[in-house]
Every structure is written in structure tokens, then in C-alpha cells.
JSON list of C-alpha atoms in Angstrom, two decimals:
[
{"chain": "A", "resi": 1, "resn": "UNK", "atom": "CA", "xyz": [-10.76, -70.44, 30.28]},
{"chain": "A", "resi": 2, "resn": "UNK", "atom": "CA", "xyz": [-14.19, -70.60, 31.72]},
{"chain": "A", "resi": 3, "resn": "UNK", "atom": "CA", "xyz": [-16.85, -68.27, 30.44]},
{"chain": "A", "resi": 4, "resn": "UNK", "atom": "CA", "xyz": [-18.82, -68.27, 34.09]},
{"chain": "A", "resi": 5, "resn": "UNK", "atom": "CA", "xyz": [-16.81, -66.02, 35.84]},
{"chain": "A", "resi": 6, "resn": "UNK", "atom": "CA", "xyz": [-18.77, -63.41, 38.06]},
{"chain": "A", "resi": 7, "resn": "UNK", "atom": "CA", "xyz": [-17.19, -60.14, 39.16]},
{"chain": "A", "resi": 8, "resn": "UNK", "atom": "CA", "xyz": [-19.48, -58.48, 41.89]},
{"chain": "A", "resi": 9, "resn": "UNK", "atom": "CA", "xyz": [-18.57, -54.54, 42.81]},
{"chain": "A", "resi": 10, "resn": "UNK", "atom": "CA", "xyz": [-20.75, -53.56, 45.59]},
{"chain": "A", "resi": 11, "resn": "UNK", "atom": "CA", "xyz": [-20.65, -50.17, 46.95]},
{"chain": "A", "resi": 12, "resn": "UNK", "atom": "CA", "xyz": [-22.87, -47.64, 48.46]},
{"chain": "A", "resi": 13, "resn": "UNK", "atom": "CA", "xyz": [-22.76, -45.60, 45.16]},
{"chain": "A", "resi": 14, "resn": "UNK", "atom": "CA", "xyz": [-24.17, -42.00, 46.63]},
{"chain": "A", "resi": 15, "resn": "UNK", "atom": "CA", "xyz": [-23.28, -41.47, 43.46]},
{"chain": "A", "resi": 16, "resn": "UNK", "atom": "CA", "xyz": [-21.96, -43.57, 41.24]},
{"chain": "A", "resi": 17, "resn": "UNK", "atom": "CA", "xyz": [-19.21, -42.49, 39.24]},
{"chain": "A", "resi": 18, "resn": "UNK", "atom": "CA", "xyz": [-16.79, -43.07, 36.88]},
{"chain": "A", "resi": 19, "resn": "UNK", "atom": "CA", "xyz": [-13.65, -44.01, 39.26]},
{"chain": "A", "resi": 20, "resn": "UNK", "atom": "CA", "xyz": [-16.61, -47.31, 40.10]},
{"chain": "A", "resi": 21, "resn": "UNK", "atom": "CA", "xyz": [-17.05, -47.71, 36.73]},
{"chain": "A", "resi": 22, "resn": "UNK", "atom": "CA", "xyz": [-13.44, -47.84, 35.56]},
{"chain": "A", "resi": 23, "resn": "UNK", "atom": "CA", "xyz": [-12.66, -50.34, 38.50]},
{"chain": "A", "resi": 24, "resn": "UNK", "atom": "CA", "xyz": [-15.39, -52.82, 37.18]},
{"chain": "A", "resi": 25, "resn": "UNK", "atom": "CA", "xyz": [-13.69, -52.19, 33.53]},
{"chain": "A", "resi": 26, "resn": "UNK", "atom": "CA", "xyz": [-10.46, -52.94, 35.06]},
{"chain": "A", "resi": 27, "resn": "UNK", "atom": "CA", "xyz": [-11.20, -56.42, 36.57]},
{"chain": "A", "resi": 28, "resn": "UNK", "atom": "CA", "xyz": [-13.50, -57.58, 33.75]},
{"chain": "A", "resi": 29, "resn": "UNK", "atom": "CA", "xyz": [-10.81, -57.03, 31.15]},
{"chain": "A", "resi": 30, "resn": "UNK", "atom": "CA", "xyz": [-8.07, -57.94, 33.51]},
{"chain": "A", "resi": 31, "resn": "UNK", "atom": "CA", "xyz": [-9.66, -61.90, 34.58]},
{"chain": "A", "resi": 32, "resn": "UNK", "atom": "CA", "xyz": [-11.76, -61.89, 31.24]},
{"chain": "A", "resi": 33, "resn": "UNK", "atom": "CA", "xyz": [-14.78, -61.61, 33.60]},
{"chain": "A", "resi": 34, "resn": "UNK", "atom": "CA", "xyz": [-18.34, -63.06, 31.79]},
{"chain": "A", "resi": 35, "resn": "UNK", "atom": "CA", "xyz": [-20.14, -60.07, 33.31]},
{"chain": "A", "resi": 36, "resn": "UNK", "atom": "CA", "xyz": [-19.78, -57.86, 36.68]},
{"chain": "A", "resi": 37, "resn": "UNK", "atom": "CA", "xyz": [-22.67, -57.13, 39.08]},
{"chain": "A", "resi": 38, "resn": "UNK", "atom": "CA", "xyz": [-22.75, -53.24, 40.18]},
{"chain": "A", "resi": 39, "resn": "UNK", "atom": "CA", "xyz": [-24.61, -53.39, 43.58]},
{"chain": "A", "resi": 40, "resn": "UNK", "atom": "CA", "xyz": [-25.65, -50.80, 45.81]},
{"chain": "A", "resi": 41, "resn": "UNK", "atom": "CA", "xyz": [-25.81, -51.63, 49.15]},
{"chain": "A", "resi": 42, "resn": "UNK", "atom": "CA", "xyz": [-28.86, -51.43, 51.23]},
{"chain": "A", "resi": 43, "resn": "UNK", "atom": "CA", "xyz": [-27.54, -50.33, 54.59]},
{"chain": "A", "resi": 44, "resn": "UNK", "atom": "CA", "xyz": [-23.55, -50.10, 54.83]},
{"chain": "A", "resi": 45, "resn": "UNK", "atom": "CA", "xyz": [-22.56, -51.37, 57.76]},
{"chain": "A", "resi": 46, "resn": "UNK", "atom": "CA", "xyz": [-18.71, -49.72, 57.68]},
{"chain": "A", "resi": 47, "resn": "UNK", "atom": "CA", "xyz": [-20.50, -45.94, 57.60]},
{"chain": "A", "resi": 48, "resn": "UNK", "atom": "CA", "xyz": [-21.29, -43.74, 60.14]},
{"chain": "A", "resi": 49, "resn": "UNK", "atom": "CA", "xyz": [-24.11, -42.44, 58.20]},
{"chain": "A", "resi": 50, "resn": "UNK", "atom": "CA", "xyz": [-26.46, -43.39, 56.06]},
{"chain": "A", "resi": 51, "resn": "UNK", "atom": "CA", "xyz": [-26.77, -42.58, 52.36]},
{"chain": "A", "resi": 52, "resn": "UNK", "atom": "CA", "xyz": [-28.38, -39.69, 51.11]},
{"chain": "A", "resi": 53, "resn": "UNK", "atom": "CA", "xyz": [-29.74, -41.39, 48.03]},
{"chain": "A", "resi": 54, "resn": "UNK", "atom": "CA", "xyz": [-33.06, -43.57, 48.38]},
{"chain": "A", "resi": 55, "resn": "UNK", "atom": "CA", "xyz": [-31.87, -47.01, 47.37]},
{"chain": "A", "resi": 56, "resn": "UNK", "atom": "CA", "xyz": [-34.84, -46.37, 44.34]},
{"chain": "A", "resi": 57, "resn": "UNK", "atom": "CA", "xyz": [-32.28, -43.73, 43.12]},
{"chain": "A", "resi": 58, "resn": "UNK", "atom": "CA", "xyz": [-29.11, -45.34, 43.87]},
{"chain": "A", "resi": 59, "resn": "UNK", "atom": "CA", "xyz": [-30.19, -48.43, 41.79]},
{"chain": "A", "resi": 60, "resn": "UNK", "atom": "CA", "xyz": [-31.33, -46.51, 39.06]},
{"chain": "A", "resi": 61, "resn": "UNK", "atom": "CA", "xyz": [-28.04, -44.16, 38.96]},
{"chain": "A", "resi": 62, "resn": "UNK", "atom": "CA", "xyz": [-26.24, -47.39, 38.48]},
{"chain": "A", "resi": 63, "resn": "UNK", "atom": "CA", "xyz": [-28.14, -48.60, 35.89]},
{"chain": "A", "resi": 64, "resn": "UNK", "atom": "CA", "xyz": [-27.99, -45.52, 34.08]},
{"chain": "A", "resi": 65, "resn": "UNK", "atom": "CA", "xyz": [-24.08, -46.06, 34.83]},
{"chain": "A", "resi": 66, "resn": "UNK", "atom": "CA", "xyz": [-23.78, -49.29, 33.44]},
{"chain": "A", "resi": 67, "resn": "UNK", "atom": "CA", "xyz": [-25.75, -48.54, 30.04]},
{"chain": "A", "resi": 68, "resn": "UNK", "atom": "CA", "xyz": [-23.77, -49.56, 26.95]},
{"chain": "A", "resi": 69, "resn": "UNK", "atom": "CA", "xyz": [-21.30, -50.93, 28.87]},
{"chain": "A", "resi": 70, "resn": "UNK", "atom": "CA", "xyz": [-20.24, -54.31, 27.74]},
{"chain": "A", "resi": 71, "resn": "UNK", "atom": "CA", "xyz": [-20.42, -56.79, 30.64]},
{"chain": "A", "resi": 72, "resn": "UNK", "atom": "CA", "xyz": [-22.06, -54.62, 33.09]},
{"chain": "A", "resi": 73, "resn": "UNK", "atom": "CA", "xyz": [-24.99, -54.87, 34.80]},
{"chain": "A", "resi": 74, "resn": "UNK", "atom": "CA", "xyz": [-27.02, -53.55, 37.84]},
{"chain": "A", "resi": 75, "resn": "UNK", "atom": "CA", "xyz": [-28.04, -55.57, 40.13]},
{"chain": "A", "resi": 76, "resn": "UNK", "atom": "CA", "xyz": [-30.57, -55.04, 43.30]},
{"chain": "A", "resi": 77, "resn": "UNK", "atom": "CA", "xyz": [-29.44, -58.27, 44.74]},
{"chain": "A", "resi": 78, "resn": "UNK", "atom": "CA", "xyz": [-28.53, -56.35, 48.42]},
{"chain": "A", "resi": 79, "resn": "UNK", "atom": "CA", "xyz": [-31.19, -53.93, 47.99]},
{"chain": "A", "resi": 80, "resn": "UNK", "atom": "CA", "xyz": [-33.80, -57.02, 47.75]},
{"chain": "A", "resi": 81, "resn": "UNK", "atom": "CA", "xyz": [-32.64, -58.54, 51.48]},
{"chain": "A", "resi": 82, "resn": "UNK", "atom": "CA", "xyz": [-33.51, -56.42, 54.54]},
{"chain": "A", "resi": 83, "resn": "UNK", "atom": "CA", "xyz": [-30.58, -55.49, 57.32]},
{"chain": "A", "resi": 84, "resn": "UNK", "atom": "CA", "xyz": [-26.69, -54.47, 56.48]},
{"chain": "A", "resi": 85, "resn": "UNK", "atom": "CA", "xyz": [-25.33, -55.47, 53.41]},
{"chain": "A", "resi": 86, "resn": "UNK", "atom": "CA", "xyz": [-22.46, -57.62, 54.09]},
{"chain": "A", "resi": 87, "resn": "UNK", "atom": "CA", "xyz": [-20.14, -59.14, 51.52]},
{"chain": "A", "resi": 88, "resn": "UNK", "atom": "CA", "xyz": [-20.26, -62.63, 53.20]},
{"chain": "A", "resi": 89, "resn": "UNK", "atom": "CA", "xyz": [-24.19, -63.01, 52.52]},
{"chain": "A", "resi": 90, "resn": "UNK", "atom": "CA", "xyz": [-23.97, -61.44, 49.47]},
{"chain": "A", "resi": 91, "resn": "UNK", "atom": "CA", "xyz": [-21.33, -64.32, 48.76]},
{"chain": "A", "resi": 92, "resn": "UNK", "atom": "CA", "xyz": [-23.52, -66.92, 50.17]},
{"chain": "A", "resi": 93, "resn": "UNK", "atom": "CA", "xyz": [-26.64, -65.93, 47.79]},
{"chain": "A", "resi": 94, "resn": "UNK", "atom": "CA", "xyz": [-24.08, -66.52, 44.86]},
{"chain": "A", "resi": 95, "resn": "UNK", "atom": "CA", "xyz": [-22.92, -70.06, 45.99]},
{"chain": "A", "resi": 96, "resn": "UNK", "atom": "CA", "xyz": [-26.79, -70.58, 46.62]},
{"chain": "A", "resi": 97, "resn": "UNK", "atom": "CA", "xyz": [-27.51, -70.14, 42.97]},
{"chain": "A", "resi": 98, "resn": "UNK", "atom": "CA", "xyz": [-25.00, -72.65, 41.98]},
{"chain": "A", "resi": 99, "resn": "UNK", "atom": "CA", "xyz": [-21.65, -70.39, 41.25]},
{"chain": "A", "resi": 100, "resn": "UNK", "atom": "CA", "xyz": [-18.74, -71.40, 43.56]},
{"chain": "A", "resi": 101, "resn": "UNK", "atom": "CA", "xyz": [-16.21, -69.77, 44.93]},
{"chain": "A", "resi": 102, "resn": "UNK", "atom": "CA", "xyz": [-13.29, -69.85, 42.04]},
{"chain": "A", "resi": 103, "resn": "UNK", "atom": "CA", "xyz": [-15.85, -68.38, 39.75]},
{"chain": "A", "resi": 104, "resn": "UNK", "atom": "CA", "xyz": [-16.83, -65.35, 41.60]},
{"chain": "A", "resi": 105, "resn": "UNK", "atom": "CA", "xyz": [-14.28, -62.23, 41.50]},
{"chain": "A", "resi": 106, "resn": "UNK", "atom": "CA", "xyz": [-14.97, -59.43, 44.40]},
{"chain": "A", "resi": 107, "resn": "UNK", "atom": "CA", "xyz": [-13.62, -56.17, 42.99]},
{"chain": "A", "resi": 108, "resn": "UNK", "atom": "CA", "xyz": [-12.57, -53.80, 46.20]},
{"chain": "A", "resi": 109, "resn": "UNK", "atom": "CA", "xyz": [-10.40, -50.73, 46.53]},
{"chain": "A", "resi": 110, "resn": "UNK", "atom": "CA", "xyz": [-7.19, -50.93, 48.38]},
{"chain": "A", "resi": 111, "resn": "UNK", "atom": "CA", "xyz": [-8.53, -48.82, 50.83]},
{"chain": "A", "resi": 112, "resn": "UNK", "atom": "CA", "xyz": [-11.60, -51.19, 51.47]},
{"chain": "A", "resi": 113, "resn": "UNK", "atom": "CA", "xyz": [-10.13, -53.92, 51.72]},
{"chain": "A", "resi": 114, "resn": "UNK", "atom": "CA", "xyz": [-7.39, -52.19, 54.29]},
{"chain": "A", "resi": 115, "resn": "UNK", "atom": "CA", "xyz": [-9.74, -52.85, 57.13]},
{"chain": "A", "resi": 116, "resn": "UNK", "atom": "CA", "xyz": [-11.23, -56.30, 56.17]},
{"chain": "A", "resi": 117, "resn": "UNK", "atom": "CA", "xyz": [-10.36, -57.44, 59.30]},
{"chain": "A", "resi": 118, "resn": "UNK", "atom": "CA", "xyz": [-13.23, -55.48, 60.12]},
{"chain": "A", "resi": 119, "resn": "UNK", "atom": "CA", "xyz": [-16.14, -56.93, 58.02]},
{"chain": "A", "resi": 120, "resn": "UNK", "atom": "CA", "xyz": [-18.12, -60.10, 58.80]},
{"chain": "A", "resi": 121, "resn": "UNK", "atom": "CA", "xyz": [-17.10, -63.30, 59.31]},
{"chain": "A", "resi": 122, "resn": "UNK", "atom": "CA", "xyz": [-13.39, -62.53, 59.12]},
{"chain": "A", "resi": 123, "resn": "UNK", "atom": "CA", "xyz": [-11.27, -64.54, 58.00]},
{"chain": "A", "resi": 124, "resn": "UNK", "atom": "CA", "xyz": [-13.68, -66.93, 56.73]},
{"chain": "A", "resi": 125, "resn": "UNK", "atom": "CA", "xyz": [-15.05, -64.07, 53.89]},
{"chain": "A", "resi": 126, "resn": "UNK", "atom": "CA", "xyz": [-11.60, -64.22, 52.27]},
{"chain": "A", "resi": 127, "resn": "UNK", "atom": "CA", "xyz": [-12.49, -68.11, 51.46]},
{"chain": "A", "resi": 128, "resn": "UNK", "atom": "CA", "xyz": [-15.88, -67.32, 49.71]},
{"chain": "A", "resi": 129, "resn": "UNK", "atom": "CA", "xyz": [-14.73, -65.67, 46.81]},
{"chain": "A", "resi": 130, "resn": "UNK", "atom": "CA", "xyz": [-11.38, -64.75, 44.74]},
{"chain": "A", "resi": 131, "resn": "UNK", "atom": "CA", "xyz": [-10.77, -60.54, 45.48]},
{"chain": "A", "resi": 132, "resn": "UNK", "atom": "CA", "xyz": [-9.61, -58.02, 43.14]},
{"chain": "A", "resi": 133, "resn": "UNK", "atom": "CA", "xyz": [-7.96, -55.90, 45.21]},
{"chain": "A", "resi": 134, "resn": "UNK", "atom": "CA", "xyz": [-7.75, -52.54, 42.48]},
{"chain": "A", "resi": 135, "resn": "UNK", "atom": "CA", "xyz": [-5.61, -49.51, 43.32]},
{"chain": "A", "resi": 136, "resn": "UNK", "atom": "CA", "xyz": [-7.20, -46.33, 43.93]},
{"chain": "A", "resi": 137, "resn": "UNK", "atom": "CA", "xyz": [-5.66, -42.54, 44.13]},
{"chain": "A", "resi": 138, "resn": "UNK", "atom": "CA", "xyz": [-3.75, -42.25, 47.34]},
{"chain": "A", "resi": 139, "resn": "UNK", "atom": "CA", "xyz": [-4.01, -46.38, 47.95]},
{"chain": "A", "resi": 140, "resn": "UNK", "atom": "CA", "xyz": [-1.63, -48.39, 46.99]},
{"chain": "A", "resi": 141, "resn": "UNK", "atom": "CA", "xyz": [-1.64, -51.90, 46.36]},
{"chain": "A", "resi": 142, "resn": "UNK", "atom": "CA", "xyz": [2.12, -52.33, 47.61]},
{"chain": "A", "resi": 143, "resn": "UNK", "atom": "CA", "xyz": [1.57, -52.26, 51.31]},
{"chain": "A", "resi": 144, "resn": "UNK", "atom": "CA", "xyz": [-0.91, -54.38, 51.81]},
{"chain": "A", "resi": 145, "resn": "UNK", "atom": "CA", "xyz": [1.17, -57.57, 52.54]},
{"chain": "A", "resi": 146, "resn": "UNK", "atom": "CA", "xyz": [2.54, -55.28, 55.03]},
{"chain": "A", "resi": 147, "resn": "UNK", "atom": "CA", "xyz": [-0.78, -54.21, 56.46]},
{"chain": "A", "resi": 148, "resn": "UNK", "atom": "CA", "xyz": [-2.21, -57.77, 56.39]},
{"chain": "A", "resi": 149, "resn": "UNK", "atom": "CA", "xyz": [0.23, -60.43, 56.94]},
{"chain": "A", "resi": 150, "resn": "UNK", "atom": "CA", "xyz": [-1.62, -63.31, 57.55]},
{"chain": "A", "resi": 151, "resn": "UNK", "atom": "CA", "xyz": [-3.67, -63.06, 53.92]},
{"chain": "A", "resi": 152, "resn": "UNK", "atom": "CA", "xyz": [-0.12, -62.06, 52.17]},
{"chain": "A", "resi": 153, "resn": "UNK", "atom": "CA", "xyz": [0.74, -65.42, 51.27]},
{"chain": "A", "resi": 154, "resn": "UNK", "atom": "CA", "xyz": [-3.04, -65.47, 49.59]},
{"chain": "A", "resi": 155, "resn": "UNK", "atom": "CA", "xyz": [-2.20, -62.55, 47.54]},
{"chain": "A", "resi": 156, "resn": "UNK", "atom": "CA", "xyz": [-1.32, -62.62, 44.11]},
{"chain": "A", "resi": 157, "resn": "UNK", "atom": "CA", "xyz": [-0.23, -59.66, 41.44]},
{"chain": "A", "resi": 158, "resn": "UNK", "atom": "CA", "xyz": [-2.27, -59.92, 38.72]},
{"chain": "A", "resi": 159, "resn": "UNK", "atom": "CA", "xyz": [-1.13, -60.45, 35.11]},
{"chain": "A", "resi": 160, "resn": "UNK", "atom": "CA", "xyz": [-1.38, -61.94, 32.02]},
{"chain": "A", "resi": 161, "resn": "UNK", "atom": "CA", "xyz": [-2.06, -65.33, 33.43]},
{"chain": "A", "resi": 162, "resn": "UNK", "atom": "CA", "xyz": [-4.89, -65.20, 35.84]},
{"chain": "A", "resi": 163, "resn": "UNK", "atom": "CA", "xyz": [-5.78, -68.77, 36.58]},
{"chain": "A", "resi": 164, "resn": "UNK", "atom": "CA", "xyz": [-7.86, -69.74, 39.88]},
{"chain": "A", "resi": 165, "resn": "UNK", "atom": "CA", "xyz": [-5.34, -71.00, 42.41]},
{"chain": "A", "resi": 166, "resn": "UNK", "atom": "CA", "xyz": [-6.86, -74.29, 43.64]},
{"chain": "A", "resi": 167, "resn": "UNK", "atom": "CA", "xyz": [-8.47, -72.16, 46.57]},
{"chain": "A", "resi": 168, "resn": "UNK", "atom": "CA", "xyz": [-9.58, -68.44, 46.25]},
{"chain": "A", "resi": 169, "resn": "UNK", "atom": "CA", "xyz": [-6.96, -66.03, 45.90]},
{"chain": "A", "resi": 170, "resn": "UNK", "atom": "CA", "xyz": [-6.14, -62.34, 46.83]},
{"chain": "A", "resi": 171, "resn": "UNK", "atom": "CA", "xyz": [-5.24, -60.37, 43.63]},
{"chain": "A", "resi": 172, "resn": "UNK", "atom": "CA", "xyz": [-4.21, -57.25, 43.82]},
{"chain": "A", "resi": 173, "resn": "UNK", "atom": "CA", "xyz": [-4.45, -55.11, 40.66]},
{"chain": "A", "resi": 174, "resn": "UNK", "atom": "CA", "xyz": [-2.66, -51.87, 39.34]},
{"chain": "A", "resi": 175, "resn": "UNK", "atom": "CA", "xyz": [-4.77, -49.97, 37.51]},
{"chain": "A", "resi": 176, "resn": "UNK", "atom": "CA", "xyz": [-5.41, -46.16, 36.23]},
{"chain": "A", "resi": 177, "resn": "UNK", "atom": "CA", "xyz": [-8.84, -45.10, 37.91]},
{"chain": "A", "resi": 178, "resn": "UNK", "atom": "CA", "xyz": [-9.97, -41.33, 38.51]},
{"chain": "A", "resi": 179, "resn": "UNK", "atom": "CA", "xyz": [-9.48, -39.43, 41.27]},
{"chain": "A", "resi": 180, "resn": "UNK", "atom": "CA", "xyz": [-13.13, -39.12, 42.26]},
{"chain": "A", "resi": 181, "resn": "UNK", "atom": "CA", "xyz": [-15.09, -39.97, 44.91]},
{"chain": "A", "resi": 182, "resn": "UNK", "atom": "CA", "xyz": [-18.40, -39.40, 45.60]},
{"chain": "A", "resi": 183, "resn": "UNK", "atom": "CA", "xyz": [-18.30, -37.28, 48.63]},
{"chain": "A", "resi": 184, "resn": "UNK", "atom": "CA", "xyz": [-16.15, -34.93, 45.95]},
{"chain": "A", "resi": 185, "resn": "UNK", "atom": "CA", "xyz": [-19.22, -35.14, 43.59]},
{"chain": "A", "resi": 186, "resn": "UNK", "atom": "CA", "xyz": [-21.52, -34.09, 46.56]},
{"chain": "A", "resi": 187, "resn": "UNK", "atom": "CA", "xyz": [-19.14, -31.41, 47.78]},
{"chain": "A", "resi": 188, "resn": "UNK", "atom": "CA", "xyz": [-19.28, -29.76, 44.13]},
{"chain": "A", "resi": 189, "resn": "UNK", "atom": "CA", "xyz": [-23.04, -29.88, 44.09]},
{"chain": "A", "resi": 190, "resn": "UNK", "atom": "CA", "xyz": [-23.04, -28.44, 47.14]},
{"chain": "A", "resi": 191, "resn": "UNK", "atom": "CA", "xyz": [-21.11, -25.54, 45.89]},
{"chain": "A", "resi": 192, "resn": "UNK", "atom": "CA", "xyz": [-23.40, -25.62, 42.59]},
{"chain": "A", "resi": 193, "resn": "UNK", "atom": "CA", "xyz": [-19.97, -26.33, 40.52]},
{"chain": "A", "resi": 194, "resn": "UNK", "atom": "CA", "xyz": [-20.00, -28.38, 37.64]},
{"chain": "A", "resi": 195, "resn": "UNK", "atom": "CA", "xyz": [-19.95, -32.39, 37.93]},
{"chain": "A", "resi": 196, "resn": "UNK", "atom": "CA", "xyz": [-19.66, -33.49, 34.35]},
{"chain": "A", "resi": 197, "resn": "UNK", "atom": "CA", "xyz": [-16.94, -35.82, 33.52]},
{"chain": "A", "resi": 198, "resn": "UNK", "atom": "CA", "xyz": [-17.08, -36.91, 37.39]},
{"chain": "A", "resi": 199, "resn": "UNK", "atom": "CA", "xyz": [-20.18, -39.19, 36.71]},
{"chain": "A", "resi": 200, "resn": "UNK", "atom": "CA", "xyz": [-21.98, -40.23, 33.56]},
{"chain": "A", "resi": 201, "resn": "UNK", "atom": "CA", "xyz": [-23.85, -38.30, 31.78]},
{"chain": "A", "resi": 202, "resn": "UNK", "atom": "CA", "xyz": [-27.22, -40.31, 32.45]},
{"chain": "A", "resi": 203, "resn": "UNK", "atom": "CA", "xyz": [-26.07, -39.94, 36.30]},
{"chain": "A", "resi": 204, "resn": "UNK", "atom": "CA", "xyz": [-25.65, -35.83, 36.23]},
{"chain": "A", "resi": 205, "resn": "UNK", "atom": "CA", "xyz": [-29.12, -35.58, 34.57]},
{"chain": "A", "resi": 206, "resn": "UNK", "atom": "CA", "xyz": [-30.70, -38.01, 36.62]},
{"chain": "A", "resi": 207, "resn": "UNK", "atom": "CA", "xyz": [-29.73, -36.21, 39.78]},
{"chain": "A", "resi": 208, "resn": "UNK", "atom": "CA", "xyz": [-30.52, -33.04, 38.33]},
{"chain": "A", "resi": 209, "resn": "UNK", "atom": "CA", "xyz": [-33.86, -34.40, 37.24]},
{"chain": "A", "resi": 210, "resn": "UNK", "atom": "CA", "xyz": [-34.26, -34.98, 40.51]},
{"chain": "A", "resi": 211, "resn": "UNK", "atom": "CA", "xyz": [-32.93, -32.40, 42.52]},
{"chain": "A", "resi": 212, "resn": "UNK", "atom": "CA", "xyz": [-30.86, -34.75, 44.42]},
{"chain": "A", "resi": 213, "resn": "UNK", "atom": "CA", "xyz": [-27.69, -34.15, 47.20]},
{"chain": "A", "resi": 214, "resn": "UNK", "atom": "CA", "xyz": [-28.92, -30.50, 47.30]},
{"chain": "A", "resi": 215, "resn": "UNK", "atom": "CA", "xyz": [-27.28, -28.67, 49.55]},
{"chain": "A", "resi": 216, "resn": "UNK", "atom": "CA", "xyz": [-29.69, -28.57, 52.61]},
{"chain": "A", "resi": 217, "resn": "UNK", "atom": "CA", "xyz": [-29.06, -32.20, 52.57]},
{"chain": "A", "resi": 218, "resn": "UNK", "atom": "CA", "xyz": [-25.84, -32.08, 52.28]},
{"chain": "A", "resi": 219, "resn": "UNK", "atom": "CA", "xyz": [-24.28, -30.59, 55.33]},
{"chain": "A", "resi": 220, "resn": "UNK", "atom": "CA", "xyz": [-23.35, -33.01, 58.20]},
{"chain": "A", "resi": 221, "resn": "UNK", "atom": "CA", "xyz": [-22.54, -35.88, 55.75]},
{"chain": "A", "resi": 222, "resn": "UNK", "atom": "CA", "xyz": [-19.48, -37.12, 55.06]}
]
């Protein structure tokens, strides 16, 4: 089995927290991934607003996230390029540096990829990468041939055996992840409850450090 293989989570990450981090577990152990890039996006194009979190502290939140965790690693690859952030050029960079297609492994919620009929360069973004399509609280993974019928006979359950198809393939994962999100860590700052065990530890006292999502900043988001 090749040793090359690149998982890539991208996200907004205002914060990160541990339902991201157990995702990228989930899909490095599950494809015996080499390592998995954690990048924040610069702009997210899908979001009506725009992150409360410089992208200075969203980087370093998830790189205090990924700390002692084997096979994880931040990455400012979006943050770097001015604009949206959009999967298909962060794709492109990849092939640019030499990895193709079968190697790289997009990790995505069900709920995400839902509405990838939406993003960039649709349909052509399904045919830059293999995606690990991982099951979230309140998304299933089971309805999704349903929802998207023209990329269900792309989609594959993943298992023991996890070989590349000769083109990239749509694998949808089951998975245990926690039900957290990070407007649900924001809310709970707002209310000045507790947020350990939502995020890592480094995370809380990094945005305690720094006095971020306080709650004058909080209202009108989503």
C-alpha cells in the first residue's frame, strides 16, 4: 500500500474542535493516510459571513489542535493565496507539487458535501481527488446516493479494503465524531459557560489568552 497518501481537511475552523479533529483521526486510520493537512480557509466562499477569528488565530488554534497528534499537521496552504478558498485550487496546488489525484484523500462532512453541486468547478472537483465523505451528528451517510444520483455510482462504503479505484472515488465513511460544532463553542462563550472537552485544551487557553469570540462579537453571527 503506498505510503504517499495525503488526506487534506479544510474548514473554516472558528474554532477548531474536537468533532474536526476526530474526523481527520477517522480517515487517517481508516485509508492508512501518510499524514492529513488541517487547513483553515482564508475566505469561505459557502458562508454568509465571515469568520470571527483572524486567520493568524485560526492557524495557530489548529496547530495547537494538531499537537501530539500522530499524522497531523497544520497547514497555511489557503491562508497563503489571496481570494475564496476553494477546494478545486486547493486540489490543483497539490497536483502542482507532484501528488496526483489517487493519492490525495478530501475528508468532508456529509453535510458539506450535501451541496457540492454548489462549489467550484462542479462536477469536475469530484475528479481531482478521492473524498471521504465522514458522518456527522444529524448527517447521515445513507442518503446521499439519494441526494446525489449522478456521483452514486462513484461512491464507495469504506472498509477494510480501501484500494484507489482506477479513477477517484467517493467514500463515504461511518464514524463516531462529537456532537460539536463551533457555532455551539461560540454560543457557550457567549453565555460564559464552560468549553472544555469541546476543544483542546491548547485551543480553550489560547482563546482565553486572547480574549477571543467574546460576546460583543458574537451577536449577529451564525
Amino acid at each position: 500500500m503506498s505510503r504517499r497518501r495525503l488526506g487534506i481537511l479544510g474548514g473554516t475552523f472558528d474554532p477548531i474542535h474536537c468533532g474536526h479533529l476526530a474526523v481527520a483521526a477517522a480517515a487517517r486510520d481508516a485509508f492508512d493516510l501518510s499524514r492529513v493537512l488541517v487547513l483553515p480557509s482564508r475566505i469561505p466562499p459557502h458562508r454568509p459571513t465571515q469568520p470571527l477569528a483572524s486567520p493568524f488565530h485560526r492557524f495557530a488554534m489548529a496547530s495547537l489542535a494538531v499537537s501530539g497528534a500522530a499524522g497531523l499537521e497544520a497547514s497555511d496552504d489557503e491562508l497563503r493565496v489571496e481570494g475564496p478558498s476553494y477546494t478545486a485550487d486547493t486540489l490543483d496546488r497539490q497536483h502542482a507539487r507532484g501528488i496526483p489525484a489517487l493519492e490525495i484523500f478530501f475528508i468532508t462532512g456529509a453535510d458539506a458535501f450535501a451541496d457540492i453541486a454548489t462549489w467550484k468547478r462542479y462536477p469536475e472537483v469530484v475528479d481531482l481527488a478521492n473524498f471521504v465523505v465522514v458522518t456527522r451528528p444529524g448527517h447521515s451517510i445513507d442518503s446521499l446516493s439519494a441526494k446525489l444520483p449522478a456521483l452514486a455510482p462513484r461512491m464507495r462504503r469504506a472498509g477494510v479494503e480501501t484500494e484507489p479505484a482506477p479513477e477517484p472515488s467517493i467514500y463515504l465513511l461511518q464514524a463516531p465524531t462529537p456532537d460539536v460544532s463551533s457555532t455551539l463553542v461560540r454560543e457557550r462563550l457567549d453565555r460564559g459557560e464552560s468549553i472544555a472537552g469541546l476543544v483542546p485544551p491548547l485551543v480553550e487557553a489560547h482563546i482565553h489568552q486572547h480574549q477571543l469570540y467574546k460576546a460583543a462579537q458574537l451577536h449577529g453571527q451564525d
